[in-house]
Amino acid sequence: MLMVVFTGVTALPHSMWDASAADLTLYRGWADLMVHQHSFPLHDEQWQYPPAAGALLVVPWLLGGGHAYSWFFFALVAAADATVASLLIRAARRDGGVAARTGPWIWTVGVALLGRVCYGRFDAIVAATAVLALLWTARRPMAAGAAAAAGVLLKLWPIVILLGLRRPALRRVSLAAAVVGAAATAALTAWGPGAWSFLRFQSERGLQIESTAATPLLVARLTHGGWNIAHRYGAEELIGPGVFTVARGCLAATLLGGVILLLAWWRMRPPAADLALAAVLLALTTSRVLSPQYVVWAVAVAAVCALNPHTTQRPILGLILTTALLTQVEFPFVYDRVATGSWPGVIVLALRNGLLLYATVWSVIRLWRGEKVFRWQSA
């Protein structure tokens, strides 16, 4: 698994590796600030992460700092990658079914298809907390709650894991998540100012060009013009007529999708991982921001879904892997064309987002049409 990733890391042109790992310079600067000034980057609009992310980014600095920061960061991501793979392999062996064995392969192949961006960002570490929470829900609910809390304090999205749970697991996992989350939040807030500044920066963000909602406007821009691309909040955003309305529509779509998932949870009692995958896909397709590393979220949850021989989501797994491949083509291979709104980049992005939207709709439909209550016990 790690050899596949390492081969990809050494094979790409150096300029593309620079693009994939560009955030590491930013991470190192934030870590230096947090260590020496005991403050979160409250004046940096690119700081858009919950407070535990700050603690995570400080770890490589404490281990090596300076030029060694990148290597220690890669080591942390590699450890998370290996942890997820080993957990999935163990769960697949315990189940013993042929279908379950696809779980570890979904993760391994998905990471390889996404490429270097998985190791140049910390989303794989967050994905590991989600996998831990999903696998431990039935037999280790308190540990699952702690893992979910850690994930939420790193990047919010692992909260979707709680959506598919039912009593008594819901009560015990939620209790553990609340206790661990409250304790960690209090400690991080007391550590230094700016722990919650990310909320302001996130709320002020516009429509990122890589988001699904921006795709029609980017395509229209190729022939009609009228929209500009500007660098804001660490990303390229679309500026022009209708952008504000589209951004507001993203929020409405997210809320509508949440209602549909809650109804599916009440009506069909789907497996927790199935509901989590549909929720992650909905979050990706309806968000104003869709950075390439976010796709690893779907890969991780899809790998857990694959362990269940009765999953409603099996046809979605291949779509997610194809989306991962197109995501690597989009970033870093043609990202310069995407950032300027040129037709090669826009076409690749439109294909990726179209496939992601199709996977999302089909995922929700299959979840809604589930014919029975699947009782699958996780590790």
Short mmCIF file of C-alpha atoms in Angstrom, two decimals:
data_model
loop_
_atom_site.label_atom_id
_atom_site.label_comp_id
_atom_site.label_asym_id
_atom_site.label_seq_id
_atom_site.Cartn_x
_atom_site.Cartn_y
_atom_site.Cartn_z
CA MET A 1 0.00 0.00 0.00
CA LEU A 2 2.65 2.49 1.09
CA MET A 3 4.87 1.44 -1.82
CA VAL A 4 2.11 2.35 -4.27
CA VAL A 5 1.84 5.80 -2.75
CA PHE A 6 5.63 6.22 -2.57
CA THR A 7 5.95 5.29 -6.24
CA GLY A 8 3.41 7.96 -7.11
CA VAL A 9 5.22 10.49 -4.95
CA THR A 10 8.54 9.93 -6.70
CA ALA A 11 7.13 9.68 -10.22
CA LEU A 12 5.31 12.99 -10.58
CA PRO A 13 7.13 16.10 -11.80
CA HIS A 14 8.63 18.17 -9.00
CA SER A 15 6.38 21.15 -9.78
CA MET A 16 3.29 19.00 -9.29
CA TRP A 17 4.61 17.69 -5.98
CA ASP A 18 5.13 21.31 -4.92
CA ALA A 19 1.45 21.98 -5.68
CA SER A 20 0.28 18.90 -3.78
CA ALA A 21 2.38 19.71 -0.72
CA ALA A 22 2.09 23.50 -0.85
CA ASP A 23 0.03 23.60 2.33
CA LEU A 24 2.89 22.13 4.35
CA THR A 25 4.67 25.49 4.34
CA LEU A 26 1.48 27.03 5.66
CA TYR A 27 1.12 24.31 8.31
CA ARG A 28 4.70 24.82 9.47
CA GLY A 29 4.16 28.57 9.80
CA TRP A 30 0.99 28.05 11.82
CA ALA A 31 2.73 25.51 14.06
CA ASP A 32 5.59 27.93 14.70
CA LEU A 33 3.08 30.65 15.61
CA MET A 34 1.15 28.38 17.96
CA VAL A 35 4.26 27.11 19.73
CA HIS A 36 5.96 30.47 20.21
CA GLN A 37 2.98 32.80 20.66
CA HIS A 38 0.44 30.39 22.20
CA SER A 39 -2.21 31.64 19.80
CA PHE A 40 -4.17 30.19 16.93
CA PRO A 41 -3.77 31.99 13.56
CA LEU A 42 -6.76 34.21 14.31
CA HIS A 43 -5.66 36.90 11.82
CA ASP A 44 -5.01 34.53 8.91
CA GLU A 45 -8.06 34.07 6.69
CA GLN A 46 -6.67 30.74 5.49
CA TRP A 47 -7.07 29.28 9.00
CA GLN A 48 -10.39 27.47 8.65
CA TYR A 49 -10.03 24.45 10.90
CA PRO A 50 -11.39 23.48 14.33
CA PRO A 51 -8.92 23.92 17.20
CA ALA A 52 -7.70 20.31 17.40
CA ALA A 53 -6.22 20.76 13.94
CA GLY A 54 -3.81 23.22 15.51
CA ALA A 55 -2.65 20.64 18.02
CA LEU A 56 -2.20 18.10 15.22
CA LEU A 57 -0.11 20.49 13.11
CA VAL A 58 2.14 21.23 16.07
CA VAL A 59 3.14 17.56 16.44
CA PRO A 60 5.51 17.44 13.41
CA TRP A 61 7.02 20.74 14.56
CA LEU A 62 7.75 19.30 18.00
CA LEU A 63 9.22 16.15 16.47
CA GLY A 64 11.49 17.88 13.99
CA GLY A 65 10.56 21.41 13.05
CA GLY A 66 12.32 23.34 10.30
CA HIS A 67 12.98 21.44 7.09
CA ALA A 68 12.18 18.13 8.80
CA TYR A 69 8.57 19.25 9.34
CA SER A 70 7.41 17.81 6.02
CA TRP A 71 8.95 14.40 6.69
CA PHE A 72 7.41 14.08 10.12
CA PHE A 73 4.07 15.21 8.69
CA PHE A 74 4.31 12.51 6.01
CA ALA A 75 5.11 10.00 8.75
CA LEU A 76 1.93 10.92 10.63
CA VAL A 77 -0.19 10.57 7.50
CA ALA A 78 1.51 7.26 6.65
CA ALA A 79 0.72 6.00 10.15
CA ALA A 80 -2.93 6.97 9.70
CA ASP A 81 -2.97 5.33 6.26
CA ALA A 82 -1.50 2.10 7.64
CA THR A 83 -3.87 2.14 10.63
CA VAL A 84 -6.92 2.40 8.41
CA ALA A 85 -5.67 -0.38 6.15
CA SER A 86 -4.89 -2.71 9.06
CA LEU A 87 -8.28 -2.11 10.69
CA LEU A 88 -10.08 -2.82 7.43
CA ILE A 89 -8.03 -5.97 6.81
CA ARG A 90 -8.78 -7.25 10.30
CA ALA A 91 -12.50 -6.57 9.90
CA ALA A 92 -12.54 -8.24 6.48
CA ARG A 93 -10.80 -11.36 7.81
CA ARG A 94 -13.21 -11.64 10.70
CA ASP A 95 -16.20 -11.46 8.37
CA GLY A 96 -14.66 -14.02 6.04
CA GLY A 97 -16.87 -13.13 3.07
CA VAL A 98 -15.53 -12.41 -0.39
CA ALA A 99 -17.44 -9.14 -0.60
CA ALA A 100 -15.93 -7.87 2.65
CA ARG A 101 -12.42 -8.23 1.27
CA THR A 102 -13.04 -5.32 -1.07
CA GLY A 103 -13.00 -2.95 1.92
CA PRO A 104 -9.20 -2.77 2.33
CA TRP A 105 -8.79 -2.53 -1.43
CA ILE A 106 -11.19 0.40 -1.68
CA TRP A 107 -9.01 2.33 0.76
CA THR A 108 -5.66 1.30 -0.75
CA VAL A 109 -6.67 1.93 -4.35
CA GLY A 110 -8.56 5.10 -3.45
CA VAL A 111 -5.53 6.66 -1.76
CA ALA A 112 -3.33 5.71 -4.72
CA LEU A 113 -5.81 7.18 -7.20
CA LEU A 114 -6.02 10.45 -5.28
CA GLY A 115 -2.24 10.62 -5.28
CA ARG A 116 0.06 12.97 -3.46
CA VAL A 117 -2.62 15.27 -2.15
CA CYS A 118 -3.47 12.58 0.42
CA TYR A 119 -0.01 12.93 1.93
CA GLY A 120 0.20 16.68 1.51
CA ARG A 121 -2.90 17.38 3.63
CA PHE A 122 -4.12 15.98 6.96
CA ASP A 123 -7.52 14.72 5.76
CA ALA A 124 -6.34 11.09 5.79
CA ILE A 125 -5.75 11.45 9.53
CA VAL A 126 -9.30 12.74 9.98
CA ALA A 127 -10.56 9.87 7.82
CA ALA A 128 -8.81 7.45 10.18
CA THR A 129 -10.85 8.76 13.12
CA ALA A 130 -14.04 8.23 11.11
CA VAL A 131 -13.09 4.66 10.22
CA LEU A 132 -12.25 3.93 13.85
CA ALA A 133 -15.59 5.32 15.00
CA LEU A 134 -17.59 3.35 12.43
CA LEU A 135 -15.80 0.06 13.12
CA TRP A 136 -15.97 0.37 16.89
CA THR A 137 -19.57 1.56 17.21
CA ALA A 138 -21.11 -1.80 18.11
CA ARG A 139 -18.49 -3.35 20.40
CA ARG A 140 -16.51 -0.37 21.66
CA PRO A 141 -19.04 2.48 21.71
CA MET A 142 -17.12 4.63 24.18
CA ALA A 143 -13.94 4.41 22.11
CA ALA A 144 -16.00 5.07 18.99
CA GLY A 145 -17.39 8.22 20.57
CA ALA A 146 -13.90 9.41 21.48
CA ALA A 147 -12.71 8.82 17.91
CA ALA A 148 -15.72 10.67 16.50
CA ALA A 149 -15.08 13.60 18.84
CA ALA A 150 -11.45 13.76 17.74
CA GLY A 151 -12.53 13.80 14.11
CA VAL A 152 -15.09 16.55 14.65
CA LEU A 153 -12.51 18.70 16.46
CA LEU A 154 -10.16 18.22 13.53
CA LYS A 155 -12.54 18.88 10.63
CA LEU A 156 -16.20 18.72 11.66
CA TRP A 157 -17.42 16.26 9.02
CA PRO A 158 -17.07 13.02 11.10
CA ILE A 159 -20.18 14.15 12.98
CA VAL A 160 -22.13 12.41 10.18
CA ILE A 161 -21.16 9.11 11.80
CA LEU A 162 -23.66 9.78 14.57
CA LEU A 163 -26.51 10.22 12.07
CA GLY A 164 -26.94 6.52 11.37
CA LEU A 165 -26.72 5.21 14.91
CA ARG A 166 -29.60 3.86 16.95
CA ARG A 167 -30.09 3.15 20.63
CA PRO A 168 -28.31 1.93 22.67
CA ALA A 169 -25.23 2.61 20.52
CA LEU A 170 -26.38 6.17 19.79
CA ARG A 171 -26.64 7.01 23.47
CA ARG A 172 -23.27 5.57 24.46
CA VAL A 173 -21.32 6.85 21.45
CA SER A 174 -22.87 10.31 21.76
CA LEU A 175 -22.12 10.43 25.48
CA ALA A 176 -18.47 9.54 24.94
CA ALA A 177 -18.20 12.02 22.07
CA ALA A 178 -19.74 14.78 24.18
CA VAL A 179 -17.46 14.16 27.18
CA VAL A 180 -14.26 13.88 25.15
CA GLY A 181 -15.26 16.77 22.91
CA ALA A 182 -16.09 19.05 25.84
CA ALA A 183 -12.84 18.27 27.66
CA ALA A 184 -10.71 18.75 24.56
CA THR A 185 -12.56 21.93 23.61
CA ALA A 186 -12.04 23.43 27.06
CA ALA A 187 -8.33 22.60 26.99
CA LEU A 188 -7.79 23.97 23.49
CA THR A 189 -9.78 27.13 24.19
CA ALA A 190 -7.80 27.79 27.35
CA TRP A 191 -4.49 27.15 25.58
CA GLY A 192 -4.63 30.30 23.47
CA PRO A 193 -6.85 32.89 21.74
CA GLY A 194 -8.45 32.34 18.35
CA ALA A 195 -9.60 28.76 18.83
CA TRP A 196 -12.92 29.53 17.13
CA SER A 197 -11.79 32.16 14.62
CA PHE A 198 -12.16 29.55 11.89
CA LEU A 199 -15.95 29.89 12.09
CA ARG A 200 -15.78 33.51 10.92
CA PHE A 201 -13.41 32.73 8.08
CA GLN A 202 -15.50 29.78 6.93
CA SER A 203 -18.71 31.81 6.95
CA GLU A 204 -17.11 34.52 4.79
CA ARG A 205 -15.98 32.16 2.04
CA GLY A 206 -17.54 32.40 -1.38
CA LEU A 207 -18.05 29.86 -4.17
CA GLN A 208 -14.88 27.88 -4.82
CA ILE A 209 -14.35 27.09 -8.50
CA GLU A 210 -13.93 23.37 -7.76
CA SER A 211 -17.34 23.07 -6.10
CA THR A 212 -20.13 21.25 -7.88
CA ALA A 213 -22.36 24.32 -7.82
CA ALA A 214 -19.73 26.43 -9.58
CA THR A 215 -19.39 24.04 -12.52
CA PRO A 216 -22.31 25.36 -14.63
CA LEU A 217 -21.03 28.91 -14.21
CA LEU A 218 -17.50 27.88 -15.19
CA VAL A 219 -18.83 26.15 -18.29
CA ALA A 220 -20.91 29.22 -19.17
CA ARG A 221 -17.82 31.38 -18.64
CA LEU A 222 -16.05 29.54 -21.47
CA THR A 223 -18.49 30.91 -24.03
CA HIS A 224 -20.21 33.92 -22.49
CA GLY A 225 -17.74 35.39 -20.02
CA GLY A 226 -19.09 37.59 -17.25
CA TRP A 227 -17.40 35.80 -14.35
CA ASN A 228 -13.96 36.33 -12.87
CA ILE A 229 -11.74 34.11 -10.74
CA ALA A 230 -10.04 35.58 -7.66
CA HIS A 231 -7.79 34.11 -4.98
CA ARG A 232 -9.56 34.44 -1.63
CA TYR A 233 -9.31 32.51 1.65
CA GLY A 234 -6.58 30.27 0.26
CA ALA A 235 -8.57 29.12 -2.78
CA GLU A 236 -9.78 30.27 -6.18
CA GLU A 237 -13.32 31.65 -5.99
CA LEU A 238 -15.80 32.61 -8.67
CA ILE A 239 -17.00 36.21 -8.77
CA GLY A 240 -19.83 37.51 -10.94
CA PRO A 241 -23.59 37.49 -11.56
CA GLY A 242 -25.59 34.85 -9.72
CA VAL A 243 -22.69 33.64 -7.59
CA PHE A 244 -24.23 34.82 -4.32
CA THR A 245 -27.55 33.16 -5.17
CA VAL A 246 -25.81 29.90 -6.06
CA ALA A 247 -23.86 30.00 -2.79
CA ARG A 248 -27.09 30.48 -0.84
CA GLY A 249 -28.60 27.63 -2.82
CA CYS A 250 -25.78 25.38 -1.63
CA LEU A 251 -26.88 25.91 1.96
CA ALA A 252 -30.50 25.17 1.06
CA ALA A 253 -29.44 22.00 -0.75
CA THR A 254 -27.44 20.88 2.28
CA LEU A 255 -30.43 21.36 4.57
CA LEU A 256 -32.76 19.56 2.16
CA GLY A 257 -30.32 16.68 1.86
CA GLY A 258 -30.10 16.45 5.64
CA VAL A 259 -33.88 16.18 5.91
CA ILE A 260 -33.95 13.42 3.29
CA LEU A 261 -31.27 11.47 5.16
CA LEU A 262 -33.10 11.82 8.47
CA LEU A 263 -36.26 10.48 6.83
CA ALA A 264 -34.28 7.59 5.35
CA TRP A 265 -32.82 6.87 8.80
CA TRP A 266 -36.29 6.82 10.36
CA ARG A 267 -37.92 4.89 7.50
CA MET A 268 -35.37 2.25 6.49
CA ARG A 269 -32.88 1.92 9.39
CA PRO A 270 -29.88 1.58 7.05
CA PRO A 271 -26.42 0.54 8.26
CA ALA A 272 -24.59 3.43 9.91
CA ALA A 273 -21.78 3.38 7.34
CA ASP A 274 -24.28 3.50 4.46
CA LEU A 275 -25.97 6.58 5.87
CA ALA A 276 -22.58 8.13 6.63
CA LEU A 277 -21.45 7.64 3.03
CA ALA A 278 -24.60 9.23 1.64
CA ALA A 279 -24.16 12.12 4.10
CA VAL A 280 -20.52 12.65 3.11
CA LEU A 281 -21.39 12.62 -0.58
CA LEU A 282 -24.20 15.10 0.03
CA ALA A 283 -21.85 17.33 1.98
CA LEU A 284 -19.30 17.26 -0.84
CA THR A 285 -21.75 18.01 -3.64
CA THR A 286 -23.68 20.75 -1.85
CA SER A 287 -20.73 22.56 -0.27
CA ARG A 288 -19.47 25.92 -1.52
CA VAL A 289 -15.97 24.49 -1.14
CA LEU A 290 -14.72 21.22 -2.62
CA SER A 291 -10.96 20.85 -2.28
CA PRO A 292 -9.45 17.71 -3.87
CA GLN A 293 -8.38 16.15 -0.57
CA TYR A 294 -12.01 16.05 0.59
CA VAL A 295 -12.63 13.06 -1.68
CA VAL A 296 -10.61 10.91 0.75
CA TRP A 297 -13.53 11.29 3.17
CA ALA A 298 -15.79 9.40 0.77
CA VAL A 299 -13.08 6.81 0.07
CA ALA A 300 -12.69 6.05 3.78
CA VAL A 301 -16.40 5.63 4.50
CA ALA A 302 -16.88 3.67 1.27
CA ALA A 303 -14.21 1.21 2.45
CA VAL A 304 -16.19 0.59 5.65
CA CYS A 305 -19.40 0.15 3.65
CA ALA A 306 -17.67 -2.49 1.52
CA LEU A 307 -17.08 -4.64 4.62
CA ASN A 308 -20.83 -5.20 4.95
CA PRO A 309 -22.06 -7.87 2.49
CA HIS A 310 -25.54 -6.34 2.71
CA THR A 311 -24.56 -2.73 2.06
CA THR A 312 -26.90 -0.71 -0.10
CA GLN A 313 -23.93 1.25 -1.43
CA ARG A 314 -21.90 -1.37 -3.31
CA PRO A 315 -22.63 0.08 -6.79
CA ILE A 316 -21.43 3.46 -5.52
CA LEU A 317 -17.95 2.22 -4.61
CA GLY A 318 -16.65 2.10 -8.18
CA LEU A 319 -18.02 5.57 -8.85
CA ILE A 320 -16.09 6.91 -5.87
CA LEU A 321 -12.84 5.36 -7.09
CA THR A 322 -13.38 6.84 -10.55
CA THR A 323 -14.07 10.19 -8.92
CA ALA A 324 -10.77 9.85 -7.04
CA LEU A 325 -8.91 9.25 -10.30
CA LEU A 326 -10.49 12.27 -11.99
CA THR A 327 -9.69 14.31 -8.90
CA GLN A 328 -5.98 13.56 -9.28
CA VAL A 329 -6.17 14.52 -12.96
CA GLU A 330 -7.81 17.78 -11.92
CA PHE A 331 -5.25 18.36 -9.17
CA PRO A 332 -2.38 18.64 -9.71
CA PHE A 333 -2.17 17.71 -13.41
CA VAL A 334 -4.50 20.33 -14.93
CA TYR A 335 -5.11 22.57 -11.93
CA ASP A 336 -3.38 25.52 -13.59
CA ARG A 337 -6.04 25.29 -16.31
CA VAL A 338 -8.78 24.96 -13.71
CA ALA A 339 -7.51 28.01 -11.79
CA THR A 340 -7.64 30.13 -14.93
CA GLY A 341 -10.96 28.72 -16.11
CA SER A 342 -9.47 27.33 -19.34
CA TRP A 343 -11.40 24.67 -21.22
CA PRO A 344 -9.15 21.58 -20.56
CA GLY A 345 -9.36 22.11 -16.82
CA VAL A 346 -13.06 22.96 -16.86
CA ILE A 347 -13.89 19.82 -18.85
CA VAL A 348 -12.02 17.54 -16.42
CA LEU A 349 -13.61 19.32 -13.47
CA ALA A 350 -17.08 19.04 -15.03
CA LEU A 351 -16.59 15.30 -15.55
CA ARG A 352 -15.43 14.84 -11.97
CA ASN A 353 -18.25 16.87 -10.46
CA GLY A 354 -20.85 15.33 -12.73
CA LEU A 355 -19.79 11.85 -11.66
CA LEU A 356 -19.74 12.90 -8.01
CA LEU A 357 -23.26 14.32 -8.32
CA TYR A 358 -24.46 11.12 -10.00
CA ALA A 359 -22.89 9.02 -7.24
CA THR A 360 -24.56 11.17 -4.60
CA VAL A 361 -28.03 10.94 -6.11
CA TRP A 362 -27.73 7.20 -6.66
CA SER A 363 -26.38 6.72 -3.13
CA VAL A 364 -29.39 8.48 -1.60
CA ILE A 365 -31.83 6.62 -3.84
CA ARG A 366 -30.38 3.23 -2.91
CA LEU A 367 -30.42 4.20 0.75
CA TRP A 368 -34.06 5.23 0.46
CA ARG A 369 -35.09 2.07 -1.40
CA GLY A 370 -33.48 -0.35 1.08
CA GLU A 371 -35.93 -3.22 1.60
CA LYS A 372 -35.05 -4.44 5.06
CA VAL A 373 -33.22 -3.66 8.26
CA PHE A 374 -29.63 -4.82 7.90
CA ARG A 375 -28.11 -5.92 11.17
CA TRP A 376 -24.37 -5.81 10.75
CA GLN A 377 -22.10 -5.79 13.77
CA SER A 378 -18.85 -3.88 13.41
CA ALA A 379 -15.60 -4.50 15.22
#
